[in-house]
């Protein structure tokens, strides 16, 4: 078990040079810091104690940021390494990114340095009790008052209370509030306003603002985050606090609309684009915890006096190996998307939008399922909090909902398919290549050219399969949409096929860039990834000419070969990830003790072991029968 991060060529490839360097710097800074190393068992803390511990750790990281000159991204990475989702990260991950994307140059010059110094700390307040996915339904109003050159923010109803706002419940001093701009009685729709919600000296609420911390979330989800509820009553802010990067409002009430309305969505594209890499890291942690346990755990089929390691069973390999391959794909493709986002000015926003939407849905759906699969593959012991698998699940589970609910967001892929099909304009969108195939009747009616199971390992064969599947599902969607059917459920399958293709292409491109020494491992991973997606996607081919029964049988055979040959590569990948014990925070992944010793230690520390506090109740229960004078019940 590593206590320092791995820095081999494969580690460098998986993490990316820049990120790995940040990781090493962060781990060096915190591995001897008592705020992190001597913290109590986080799995056993109450919500309030956990939140307070996380705040203390967050503040320590802030101090390290200032002392060591860390960038904002370095700080965000550090918050992820230090714990689950830390409240202080919202300012740097979401708030500042939105200021950068949506403020005018003058506003940026004034506000961003303050947020970077943490003199102010911000959050993003869009969702309301009554309005989430449907952003157009937002009710909060921001009415321009030309007499005072101010904007008056109001929450007119119960359903207009802001709700779910991360970091608002306790930490934030400022909120980016999405509200309807009203000028001279005219509703100009949603705009973004910077509202100070707490006093900078006392941290008391500002007048006319009410905030509540939201309370416990189910399954201890986001336990370290102070999501908040907020309402405004005639809360006045300067007109200049309306974010003016794309729109502006003059003192006389003249309104200048955005030239490119699509740019209002830039910040969503950015945050969604970051999610694939972030989720990949968390999924990899869960799968690696499970793999470490599966290497240790033995059940049945003894040989030379020892039962067989469970990692050798197909039931475990078929669940954990594809999950590991997907986690790596999330990280590699996520990194590529991050590079495109950093260069967003030169990007086709629609192409990037469709890629990030598909990737967000795919990564969160697979990611959450894979963390649960990791837990289940550990049998009964996987249920213990001390394995860390439960908290990883709780942390990832809402990723399917925030930044766009899966099924609602899937419709954006469906809508793009319909639009570009009608306009014959798919050439402009690389992610929609399958529409060109759909227009070609000859290609749609052709059969797969596969002759034997080895052929399935060929990248052109895999691409042909995945593109054909996306085209078949696009055809179904176009037909459903034309008939006026509610496609909001079925479109999900198209979205996943669309994203399978995007991830497959991204992974293939990345594999070609791996070092010669690691190429075999990366190719093995790409094959597990591709063949798993193909086997799981077979349903789309029912009734199609493309695949025969022999094709399906040989595909399954190829997939089994890919899985059974992956064990040594999986070990190499686990090494390359090089997660430290601190990061995994699991009794299944400790250098000084086995999982059994770790589990026993936890039991010995359980505060319920000493049951003196309930003994009177138990003794009374055991004599209850006497009270009713009945020896036999
Ligand atoms: C942990 C967490 C943190 C969050 N943090 C923030 C934050 O910091 N700031 C912020 O502003 N918000 C935040 N949110 C809110 C989040 O962005 C919204 O909850 C999310 O966008 C989903 O919207 P909703 O709740 O309105 O879902 P709904 O739209 O109400 O979805 C309910 C159901 O209806 C279905 N549905 C809805 N519309 C349609 C349709 N047109 N067609 C078919 N089916 C439909 C959905 O598929 C879903 O099954 C957070 C949420 C969570 C869980």
PDB file of N, CA and C in Angstrom, residues 505-559:
ATOM      1  N   UNK A 505     -13.992   6.954 -28.655  1.00  0.00           N
ATOM      2  CA  UNK A 505     -13.060   7.684 -29.532  1.00  0.00           C
ATOM      3  C   UNK A 505     -11.994   8.399 -28.708  1.00  0.00           C
ATOM      4  N   UNK A 506     -12.429   9.037 -27.613  1.00  0.00           N
ATOM      5  CA  UNK A 506     -11.473   9.757 -26.761  1.00  0.00           C
ATOM      6  C   UNK A 506     -10.435   8.803 -26.188  1.00  0.00           C
ATOM      7  N   UNK A 507     -10.898   7.631 -25.757  1.00  0.00           N
ATOM      8  CA  UNK A 507      -9.985   6.665 -25.136  1.00  0.00           C
ATOM      9  C   UNK A 507      -8.989   6.133 -26.171  1.00  0.00           C
ATOM     10  N   UNK A 508      -9.480   5.826 -27.376  1.00  0.00           N
ATOM     11  CA  UNK A 508      -8.576   5.331 -28.430  1.00  0.00           C
ATOM     12  C   UNK A 508      -7.480   6.354 -28.724  1.00  0.00           C
ATOM     13  N   UNK A 509      -7.894   7.624 -28.809  1.00  0.00           N
ATOM     14  CA  UNK A 509      -6.905   8.676 -29.108  1.00  0.00           C
ATOM     15  C   UNK A 509      -5.876   8.749 -27.988  1.00  0.00           C
ATOM     16  N   UNK A 510      -6.337   8.600 -26.751  1.00  0.00           N
ATOM     17  CA  UNK A 510      -5.419   8.692 -25.602  1.00  0.00           C
ATOM     18  C   UNK A 510      -4.465   7.496 -25.560  1.00  0.00           C
ATOM     19  N   UNK A 511      -5.005   6.303 -25.849  1.00  0.00           N
ATOM     20  CA  UNK A 511      -4.176   5.092 -25.784  1.00  0.00           C
ATOM     21  C   UNK A 511      -2.977   5.233 -26.721  1.00  0.00           C
ATOM     22  N   UNK A 512      -3.222   5.844 -27.881  1.00  0.00           N
ATOM     23  CA  UNK A 512      -2.125   6.015 -28.850  1.00  0.00           C
ATOM     24  C   UNK A 512      -1.024   6.904 -28.294  1.00  0.00           C
ATOM     25  N   UNK A 513      -1.381   7.717 -27.299  1.00  0.00           N
ATOM     26  CA  UNK A 513      -0.363   8.623 -26.734  1.00  0.00           C
ATOM     27  C   UNK A 513       0.371   8.011 -25.542  1.00  0.00           C
ATOM     28  N   UNK A 514      -0.018   6.802 -25.140  1.00  0.00           N
ATOM     29  CA  UNK A 514       0.641   6.208 -23.962  1.00  0.00           C
ATOM     30  C   UNK A 514       2.048   5.740 -24.339  1.00  0.00           C
ATOM     31  N   UNK A 515       2.903   5.630 -23.328  1.00  0.00           N
ATOM     32  CA  UNK A 515       4.288   5.204 -23.571  1.00  0.00           C
ATOM     33  C   UNK A 515       4.277   3.761 -24.083  1.00  0.00           C
ATOM     34  N   UNK A 516       5.257   3.427 -24.920  1.00  0.00           N
ATOM     35  CA  UNK A 516       5.335   2.088 -25.499  1.00  0.00           C
ATOM     36  C   UNK A 516       5.290   1.015 -24.406  1.00  0.00           C
ATOM     37  N   UNK A 517       5.974   1.294 -23.319  1.00  0.00           N
ATOM     38  CA  UNK A 517       6.076   0.375 -22.194  1.00  0.00           C
ATOM     39  C   UNK A 517       4.699   0.042 -21.591  1.00  0.00           C
ATOM     40  N   UNK A 518       3.798   1.000 -21.626  1.00  0.00           N
ATOM     41  CA  UNK A 518       2.462   0.807 -21.011  1.00  0.00           C
ATOM     42  C   UNK A 518       1.375   0.544 -22.046  1.00  0.00           C
ATOM     43  N   UNK A 519       1.766   0.485 -23.314  1.00  0.00           N
ATOM     44  CA  UNK A 519       0.764   0.389 -24.376  1.00  0.00           C
ATOM     45  C   UNK A 519      -0.102  -0.872 -24.238  1.00  0.00           C
ATOM     46  N   UNK A 520       0.546  -1.989 -23.859  1.00  0.00           N
ATOM     47  CA  UNK A 520      -0.211  -3.242 -23.765  1.00  0.00           C
ATOM     48  C   UNK A 520      -1.320  -3.117 -22.705  1.00  0.00           C
ATOM     49  N   UNK A 521      -0.958  -2.511 -21.564  1.00  0.00           N
ATOM     50  CA  UNK A 521      -1.952  -2.322 -20.493  1.00  0.00           C
ATOM     51  C   UNK A 521      -3.078  -1.408 -20.957  1.00  0.00           C
ATOM     52  N   UNK A 522      -2.713  -0.325 -21.647  1.00  0.00           N
ATOM     53  CA  UNK A 522      -3.750   0.616 -22.064  1.00  0.00           C
ATOM     54  C   UNK A 522      -4.633   0.007 -23.152  1.00  0.00           C
ATOM     55  N   UNK A 523      -4.035  -0.789 -24.028  1.00  0.00           N
ATOM     56  CA  UNK A 523      -4.861  -1.437 -25.063  1.00  0.00           C
ATOM     57  C   UNK A 523      -5.800  -2.472 -24.433  1.00  0.00           C
ATOM     58  N   UNK A 524      -5.283  -3.185 -23.427  1.00  0.00           N
ATOM     59  CA  UNK A 524      -6.138  -4.161 -22.730  1.00  0.00           C
ATOM     60  C   UNK A 524      -7.306  -3.441 -22.058  1.00  0.00           C
ATOM     61  N   UNK A 525      -7.003  -2.287 -21.463  1.00  0.00           N
ATOM     62  CA  UNK A 525      -8.059  -1.496 -20.804  1.00  0.00           C
ATOM     63  C   UNK A 525      -9.084  -1.008 -21.837  1.00  0.00           C
ATOM     64  N   UNK A 526      -8.584  -0.530 -22.976  1.00  0.00           N
ATOM     65  CA  UNK A 526      -9.499  -0.020 -24.017  1.00  0.00           C
ATOM     66  C   UNK A 526     -10.399  -1.150 -24.526  1.00  0.00           C
ATOM     67  N   UNK A 527      -9.856  -2.363 -24.583  1.00  0.00           N
ATOM     68  CA  UNK A 527     -10.680  -3.489 -25.050  1.00  0.00           C
ATOM     69  C   UNK A 527     -11.743  -3.879 -24.020  1.00  0.00           C
ATOM     70  N   UNK A 528     -11.367  -3.880 -22.742  1.00  0.00           N
ATOM     71  CA  UNK A 528     -12.380  -4.172 -21.702  1.00  0.00           C
ATOM     72  C   UNK A 528     -13.485  -3.118 -21.778  1.00  0.00           C
ATOM     73  N   UNK A 529     -13.067  -1.873 -21.919  1.00  0.00           N
ATOM     74  CA  UNK A 529     -14.027  -0.774 -22.001  1.00  0.00           C
ATOM     75  C   UNK A 529     -14.976  -0.981 -23.192  1.00  0.00           C
ATOM     76  N   UNK A 530     -14.383  -1.180 -24.376  1.00  0.00           N
ATOM     77  CA  UNK A 530     -15.188  -1.234 -25.600  1.00  0.00           C
ATOM     78  C   UNK A 530     -16.098  -2.462 -25.617  1.00  0.00           C
ATOM     79  N   UNK A 531     -15.530  -3.619 -25.308  1.00  0.00           N
ATOM     80  CA  UNK A 531     -16.319  -4.853 -25.434  1.00  0.00           C
ATOM     81  C   UNK A 531     -17.426  -4.898 -24.391  1.00  0.00           C
ATOM     82  N   UNK A 532     -17.166  -4.316 -23.211  1.00  0.00           N
ATOM     83  CA  UNK A 532     -18.229  -4.244 -22.209  1.00  0.00           C
ATOM     84  C   UNK A 532     -19.367  -3.353 -22.721  1.00  0.00           C
ATOM     85  N   UNK A 533     -19.016  -2.186 -23.273  1.00  0.00           N
ATOM     86  CA  UNK A 533     -20.058  -1.283 -23.801  1.00  0.00           C
ATOM     87  C   UNK A 533     -20.842  -1.980 -24.908  1.00  0.00           C
ATOM     88  N   UNK A 534     -20.154  -2.761 -25.716  1.00  0.00           N
ATOM     89  CA  UNK A 534     -20.822  -3.428 -26.840  1.00  0.00           C
ATOM     90  C   UNK A 534     -21.765  -4.525 -26.343  1.00  0.00           C
ATOM     91  N   UNK A 535     -21.291  -5.322 -25.400  1.00  0.00           N
ATOM     92  CA  UNK A 535     -22.156  -6.394 -24.865  1.00  0.00           C
ATOM     93  C   UNK A 535     -23.374  -5.777 -24.165  1.00  0.00           C
ATOM     94  N   UNK A 536     -23.119  -4.715 -23.387  1.00  0.00           N
ATOM     95  CA  UNK A 536     -24.255  -4.092 -22.676  1.00  0.00           C
ATOM     96  C   UNK A 536     -25.197  -3.359 -23.633  1.00  0.00           C
ATOM     97  N   UNK A 537     -24.700  -3.054 -24.834  1.00  0.00           N
ATOM     98  CA  UNK A 537     -25.533  -2.294 -25.779  1.00  0.00           C
ATOM     99  C   UNK A 537     -26.232  -3.162 -26.811  1.00  0.00           C
ATOM    100  N   UNK A 538     -26.194  -4.468 -26.624  1.00  0.00           N
ATOM    101  CA  UNK A 538     -26.730  -5.379 -27.652  1.00  0.00           C
ATOM    102  C   UNK A 538     -28.230  -5.194 -27.911  1.00  0.00           C
ATOM    103  N   UNK A 539     -28.961  -4.779 -26.886  1.00  0.00           N
ATOM    104  CA  UNK A 539     -30.425  -4.718 -27.013  1.00  0.00           C
ATOM    105  C   UNK A 539     -30.850  -3.869 -28.213  1.00  0.00           C
ATOM    106  N   UNK A 540     -30.070  -2.822 -28.522  1.00  0.00           N
ATOM    107  CA  UNK A 540     -30.455  -1.925 -29.618  1.00  0.00           C
ATOM    108  C   UNK A 540     -30.513  -2.648 -30.961  1.00  0.00           C
ATOM    109  N   UNK A 541     -29.814  -3.797 -31.087  1.00  0.00           N
ATOM    110  CA  UNK A 541     -29.718  -4.473 -32.383  1.00  0.00           C
ATOM    111  C   UNK A 541     -30.843  -5.470 -32.630  1.00  0.00           C
ATOM    112  N   UNK A 542     -31.731  -5.618 -31.660  1.00  0.00           N
ATOM    113  CA  UNK A 542     -32.829  -6.584 -31.850  1.00  0.00           C
ATOM    114  C   UNK A 542     -33.605  -6.211 -33.121  1.00  0.00           C
ATOM    115  N   UNK A 543     -33.781  -7.192 -34.005  1.00  0.00           N
ATOM    116  CA  UNK A 543     -34.534  -6.935 -35.236  1.00  0.00           C
ATOM    117  C   UNK A 543     -33.715  -6.299 -36.341  1.00  0.00           C
ATOM    118  N   UNK A 544     -32.424  -6.019 -36.085  1.00  0.00           N
ATOM    119  CA  UNK A 544     -31.569  -5.408 -37.111  1.00  0.00           C
ATOM    120  C   UNK A 544     -30.802  -6.500 -37.853  1.00  0.00           C
ATOM    121  N   UNK A 545     -30.450  -6.212 -39.097  1.00  0.00           N
ATOM    122  CA  UNK A 545     -29.663  -7.143 -39.915  1.00  0.00           C
ATOM    123  C   UNK A 545     -28.213  -7.225 -39.439  1.00  0.00           C
ATOM    124  N   UNK A 546     -27.747  -6.174 -38.792  1.00  0.00           N
ATOM    125  CA  UNK A 546     -26.317  -5.958 -38.546  1.00  0.00           C
ATOM    126  C   UNK A 546     -25.638  -7.153 -37.866  1.00  0.00           C
ATOM    127  N   UNK A 547     -26.302  -7.751 -36.863  1.00  0.00           N
ATOM    128  CA  UNK A 547     -25.663  -8.827 -36.097  1.00  0.00           C
ATOM    129  C   UNK A 547     -26.415 -10.140 -36.240  1.00  0.00           C
ATOM    130  N   UNK A 548     -25.662 -11.239 -36.434  1.00  0.00           N
ATOM    131  CA  UNK A 548     -26.267 -12.576 -36.430  1.00  0.00           C
ATOM    132  C   UNK A 548     -26.073 -13.187 -35.039  1.00  0.00           C
ATOM    133  N   UNK A 549     -26.707 -14.322 -34.812  1.00  0.00           N
ATOM    134  CA  UNK A 549     -26.533 -15.014 -33.520  1.00  0.00           C
ATOM    135  C   UNK A 549     -25.070 -15.386 -33.324  1.00  0.00           C
ATOM    136  N   UNK A 550     -24.377 -15.750 -34.425  1.00  0.00           N
ATOM    137  CA  UNK A 550     -22.948 -16.116 -34.330  1.00  0.00           C
ATOM    138  C   UNK A 550     -22.123 -14.896 -33.917  1.00  0.00           C
ATOM    139  N   UNK A 551     -22.475 -13.757 -34.481  1.00  0.00           N
ATOM    140  CA  UNK A 551     -21.757 -12.522 -34.103  1.00  0.00           C
ATOM    141  C   UNK A 551     -21.865 -12.277 -32.598  1.00  0.00           C
ATOM    142  N   UNK A 552     -23.090 -12.418 -32.087  1.00  0.00           N
ATOM    143  CA  UNK A 552     -23.307 -12.144 -30.663  1.00  0.00           C
ATOM    144  C   UNK A 552     -22.490 -13.120 -29.822  1.00  0.00           C
ATOM    145  N   UNK A 553     -22.486 -14.405 -30.234  1.00  0.00           N
ATOM    146  CA  UNK A 553     -21.737 -15.412 -29.465  1.00  0.00           C
ATOM    147  C   UNK A 553     -20.242 -15.088 -29.502  1.00  0.00           C
ATOM    148  N   UNK A 554     -19.725 -14.695 -30.660  1.00  0.00           N
ATOM    149  CA  UNK A 554     -18.277 -14.443 -30.740  1.00  0.00           C
ATOM    150  C   UNK A 554     -17.916 -13.146 -30.002  1.00  0.00           C
ATOM    151  N   UNK A 555     -18.842 -12.202 -29.975  1.00  0.00           N
ATOM    152  CA  UNK A 555     -18.590 -10.968 -29.208  1.00  0.00           C
ATOM    153  C   UNK A 555     -18.484 -11.297 -27.718  1.00  0.00           C
ATOM    154  N   UNK A 556     -19.384 -12.144 -27.250  1.00  0.00           N
ATOM    155  CA  UNK A 556     -19.344 -12.513 -25.823  1.00  0.00           C
ATOM    156  C   UNK A 556     -18.045 -13.241 -25.485  1.00  0.00           C
ATOM    157  N   UNK A 557     -17.610 -14.084 -26.414  1.00  0.00           N
ATOM    158  CA  UNK A 557     -16.360 -14.821 -26.212  1.00  0.00           C
ATOM    159  C   UNK A 557     -15.178 -13.837 -26.145  1.00  0.00           C
ATOM    160  N   UNK A 558     -15.167 -12.891 -27.049  1.00  0.00           N
ATOM    161  CA  UNK A 558     -14.081 -11.896 -27.073  1.00  0.00           C
ATOM    162  C   UNK A 558     -14.061 -11.120 -25.759  1.00  0.00           C
ATOM    163  N   UNK A 559     -15.240 -10.766 -25.294  1.00  0.00           N
ATOM    164  CA  UNK A 559     -15.329  -9.997 -24.041  1.00  0.00           C
ATOM    165  C   UNK A 559     -14.762 -10.810 -22.872  1.00  0.00           C
TER     166      UNK A 559
END
